[in-house]
Amino acid sequence: MRIILLGPPGSGKGTQAKLLSKRYGIPHIAMGDILREEVARKTPLGEKVNVYMSKGELVPDEIVIEVLKKRLQEADCTNGFILDGFPRTLNQAKALDNMLSELNLKIDAVIYIEVPDEEIMKRLSLRRTCKVCGRIYNLHYNPPKQDGKCDVCGGELIIRDDDKPEVIKNRLKVYNEQTKPLVDYYENHRLLIRINGVNTIDSVFQQIVEKLSLKKKVNQ
Ligand code: AMP
């Protein structure tokens, strides 16, 4: 199964992608995580992309398209994948279509997790990330057992640079201007599955699994 997760930053794409990855046994490819890893390792690519990421801007299409192309060629992608944070522009969506059609492959479904802007502001400003393992917490919905410490590895919980309030506003603006048009694009391609993201993690996951299985039947 080849799935795209679409939705504003903080809509729960990463959380749901991890659950779906376990359920279907296919890799979770998170463009933001791949780029953050490059930044952390201070590679030349990391230094280049950090200029955009720290301001909440999108990294140029040609860079992320190249990164994705490489990732999709890895062996674990043969049975499918879950894309989280890619595509984010119409140009990226078209590049992905071309990449897949060269391999005679297609996207099966695009899961669009809908969450209003006000809710996003609330969620992202309360988001904390483990500095060591990357696990995500929310001080309101999903707090750590011990203040400031990761439940899993004990690492320090920090606020991601791009989760600072002024950057969140910009990320939302960028999302609404550049990524939201993909909703129409995939609706026109009859791939879109709409999910109400203002719900518990489990209930969002159940909605996704049910709608995906319906879609699979329709596609057959
Ligand atoms: P995320 O973790 O998905 O919120 O991504 C964090 C940041 O990485 C974004 O704000 C962008 O700066 C960059 N980024 C991630 N995915 C993409 C993409 N597909 N196109 C351009 N920039 C991206």
Tab-separated table of N, CA and C in Angstrom, residues 77-135:
chain	number	residue	atom	x	y	z
A	77	CYS	N	11.004	-0.190	0.658
A	77	CYS	CA	9.842	0.474	0.047
A	77	CYS	C	9.139	-0.387	-1.000
A	78	THR	N	9.645	-1.581	-1.245
A	78	THR	CA	9.071	-2.367	-2.355
A	78	THR	C	7.609	-2.739	-2.127
A	79	ASN	N	7.216	-2.954	-0.860
A	79	ASN	CA	5.825	-3.342	-0.627
A	79	ASN	C	4.924	-2.159	-0.308
A	80	GLY	N	5.473	-0.969	-0.349
A	80	GLY	CA	4.663	0.206	-0.064
A	80	GLY	C	5.349	1.127	0.922
A	81	PHE	N	4.671	2.226	1.236
A	81	PHE	CA	5.245	3.215	2.155
A	81	PHE	C	4.160	4.193	2.591
A	82	ILE	N	4.478	4.900	3.653
A	82	ILE	CA	3.588	5.968	4.127
A	82	ILE	C	4.382	7.264	4.085
A	83	LEU	N	3.925	8.193	3.288
A	83	LEU	CA	4.634	9.471	3.191
A	83	LEU	C	4.011	10.480	4.151
A	84	ASP	N	4.866	11.087	4.960
A	84	ASP	CA	4.398	12.064	5.954
A	84	ASP	C	5.203	13.348	5.721
A	85	GLY	N	4.508	14.394	5.270
A	85	GLY	CA	5.230	15.650	5.020
A	85	GLY	C	5.769	15.763	3.605
A	86	PHE	N	5.344	14.894	2.750
A	86	PHE	CA	5.676	14.983	1.329
A	86	PHE	C	4.520	14.365	0.558
A	87	PRO	N	3.997	14.997	-0.489
A	87	PRO	CA	4.390	16.301	-1.022
A	87	PRO	C	3.802	17.464	-0.214
A	88	ARG	N	4.433	18.630	-0.378
A	88	ARG	CA	3.946	19.838	0.290
A	88	ARG	C	3.666	20.949	-0.703
A	89	THR	N	3.944	20.713	-1.971
A	89	THR	CA	3.607	21.681	-3.025
A	89	THR	C	3.083	20.883	-4.223
A	90	LEU	N	2.389	21.593	-5.113
A	90	LEU	CA	1.860	20.969	-6.323
A	90	LEU	C	2.992	20.396	-7.166
A	91	ASN	N	4.081	21.149	-7.204
A	91	ASN	CA	5.259	20.721	-7.947
A	91	ASN	C	5.800	19.391	-7.408
A	92	GLN	N	5.838	19.256	-6.090
A	92	GLN	CA	6.309	18.008	-5.472
A	92	GLN	C	5.337	16.863	-5.778
A	93	ALA	N	4.032	17.175	-5.775
A	93	ALA	CA	3.028	16.127	-6.050
A	93	ALA	C	3.219	15.601	-7.468
A	94	LYS	N	3.472	16.524	-8.391
A	94	LYS	CA	3.643	16.096	-9.790
A	94	LYS	C	4.934	15.315	-9.957
A	95	ALA	N	5.986	15.745	-9.246
A	95	ALA	CA	7.263	15.022	-9.312
A	95	ALA	C	7.086	13.602	-8.769
A	96	LEU	N	6.290	13.474	-7.710
A	96	LEU	CA	6.040	12.147	-7.126
A	96	LEU	C	5.275	11.275	-8.127
A	97	ASP	N	4.248	11.851	-8.765
A	97	ASP	CA	3.500	11.093	-9.784
A	97	ASP	C	4.453	10.583	-10.858
A	98	ASN	N	5.369	11.444	-11.301
A	98	ASN	CA	6.312	11.038	-12.358
A	98	ASN	C	7.236	9.933	-11.886
A	99	MET	N	7.757	10.102	-10.642
A	99	MET	CA	8.666	9.090	-10.078
A	99	MET	C	7.979	7.735	-10.070
A	100	LEU	N	6.713	7.728	-9.598
A	100	LEU	CA	6.006	6.453	-9.456
A	100	LEU	C	5.620	5.883	-10.815
A	101	SER	N	5.210	6.760	-11.738
A	101	SER	CA	4.765	6.204	-13.017
A	101	SER	C	5.946	5.601	-13.786
A	102	GLU	N	7.150	6.121	-13.557
A	102	GLU	CA	8.335	5.495	-14.175
A	102	GLU	C	8.522	4.070	-13.669
A	103	LEU	N	8.065	3.827	-12.440
A	103	LEU	CA	8.208	2.485	-11.851
A	103	LEU	C	6.915	1.679	-11.998
A	104	ASN	N	5.957	2.265	-12.767
A	104	ASN	CA	4.660	1.610	-12.944
A	104	ASN	C	3.884	1.443	-11.635
A	105	LEU	N	4.018	2.412	-10.756
A	105	LEU	CA	3.366	2.341	-9.449
A	105	LEU	C	2.410	3.521	-9.293
A	106	LYS	N	1.499	3.383	-8.327
A	106	LYS	CA	0.532	4.466	-8.077
A	106	LYS	C	0.313	4.650	-6.583
A	107	ILE	N	-0.128	5.841	-6.215
A	107	ILE	CA	-0.572	6.094	-4.840
A	107	ILE	C	-1.951	5.454	-4.673
A	108	ASP	N	-2.192	4.797	-3.539
A	108	ASP	CA	-3.487	4.164	-3.315
A	108	ASP	C	-4.472	5.094	-2.618
A	109	ALA	N	-3.956	5.913	-1.700
A	109	ALA	CA	-4.869	6.795	-0.962
A	109	ALA	C	-4.101	7.965	-0.351
A	110	VAL	N	-4.820	9.093	-0.235
A	110	VAL	CA	-4.261	10.268	0.442
A	110	VAL	C	-5.169	10.565	1.628
A	111	ILE	N	-4.604	10.442	2.812
A	111	ILE	CA	-5.394	10.649	4.020
A	111	ILE	C	-5.219	12.099	4.461
A	112	TYR	N	-6.324	12.820	4.440
A	112	TYR	CA	-6.269	14.253	4.776
A	112	TYR	C	-6.827	14.438	6.190
A	113	ILE	N	-5.949	14.783	7.120
A	113	ILE	CA	-6.370	14.959	8.514
A	113	ILE	C	-6.700	16.433	8.722
A	114	GLU	N	-8.008	16.704	8.916
A	114	GLU	CA	-8.456	18.096	9.029
A	114	GLU	C	-8.460	18.561	10.480
A	115	VAL	N	-7.766	19.680	10.720
A	115	VAL	CA	-7.736	20.299	12.057
A	115	VAL	C	-7.739	21.821	11.864
A	116	PRO	N	-8.655	22.550	12.516
A	116	PRO	CA	-8.702	24.013	12.344
A	116	PRO	C	-7.441	24.711	12.883
A	117	ASP	N	-7.136	25.878	12.291
A	117	ASP	CA	-5.929	26.642	12.652
A	117	ASP	C	-5.795	26.913	14.155
A	118	GLU	N	-6.927	27.275	14.811
A	118	GLU	CA	-6.836	27.645	16.245
A	118	GLU	C	-6.362	26.446	17.073
A	119	GLU	N	-6.875	25.275	16.692
A	119	GLU	CA	-6.504	24.052	17.407
A	119	GLU	C	-5.012	23.746	17.157
A	120	ILE	N	-4.550	24.006	15.948
A	120	ILE	CA	-3.145	23.761	15.603
A	120	ILE	C	-2.220	24.639	16.453
A	121	MET	N	-2.599	25.923	16.583
A	121	MET	CA	-1.777	26.853	17.373
A	121	MET	C	-1.640	26.312	18.799
A	122	LYS	N	-2.763	25.828	19.334
A	122	LYS	CA	-2.784	25.313	20.698
A	122	LYS	C	-1.881	24.077	20.817
A	123	ARG	N	-2.043	23.178	19.846
A	123	ARG	CA	-1.281	21.923	19.913
A	123	ARG	C	0.219	22.153	19.768
A	124	LEU	N	0.604	22.973	18.779
A	124	LEU	CA	2.045	23.100	18.517
A	124	LEU	C	2.758	23.856	19.626
A	125	SER	N	2.051	24.829	20.228
A	125	SER	CA	2.744	25.585	21.266
A	125	SER	C	2.923	24.740	22.533
A	126	LEU	N	2.139	23.661	22.656
A	126	LEU	CA	2.290	22.767	23.820
A	126	LEU	C	3.078	21.502	23.465
A	127	ARG	N	3.640	21.477	22.271
A	127	ARG	CA	4.357	20.275	21.852
A	127	ARG	C	5.784	20.296	22.391
A	128	ARG	N	6.214	19.155	22.886
A	128	ARG	CA	7.600	19.002	23.337
A	128	ARG	C	8.167	17.769	22.658
A	129	THR	N	9.462	17.847	22.310
A	129	THR	CA	10.098	16.751	21.582
A	129	THR	C	11.304	16.266	22.368
A	130	CYS	N	11.481	14.952	22.427
A	130	CYS	CA	12.658	14.427	23.124
A	130	CYS	C	13.898	14.687	22.282
A	131	LYS	N	14.878	15.291	22.927
A	131	LYS	CA	16.120	15.669	22.260
A	131	LYS	C	16.883	14.428	21.782
A	132	VAL	N	16.664	13.316	22.487
A	132	VAL	CA	17.441	12.113	22.194
A	132	VAL	C	16.728	11.204	21.182
A	133	CYS	N	15.466	10.807	21.463
A	133	CYS	CA	14.842	9.808	20.580
A	133	CYS	C	13.781	10.400	19.661
A	134	GLY	N	13.453	11.677	19.823
A	134	GLY	CA	12.517	12.320	18.899
A	134	GLY	C	11.046	12.089	19.246
A	135	ARG	N	10.757	11.346	20.310
A	135	ARG	CA	9.363	11.094	20.682
A	135	ARG	C	8.655	12.422	20.983
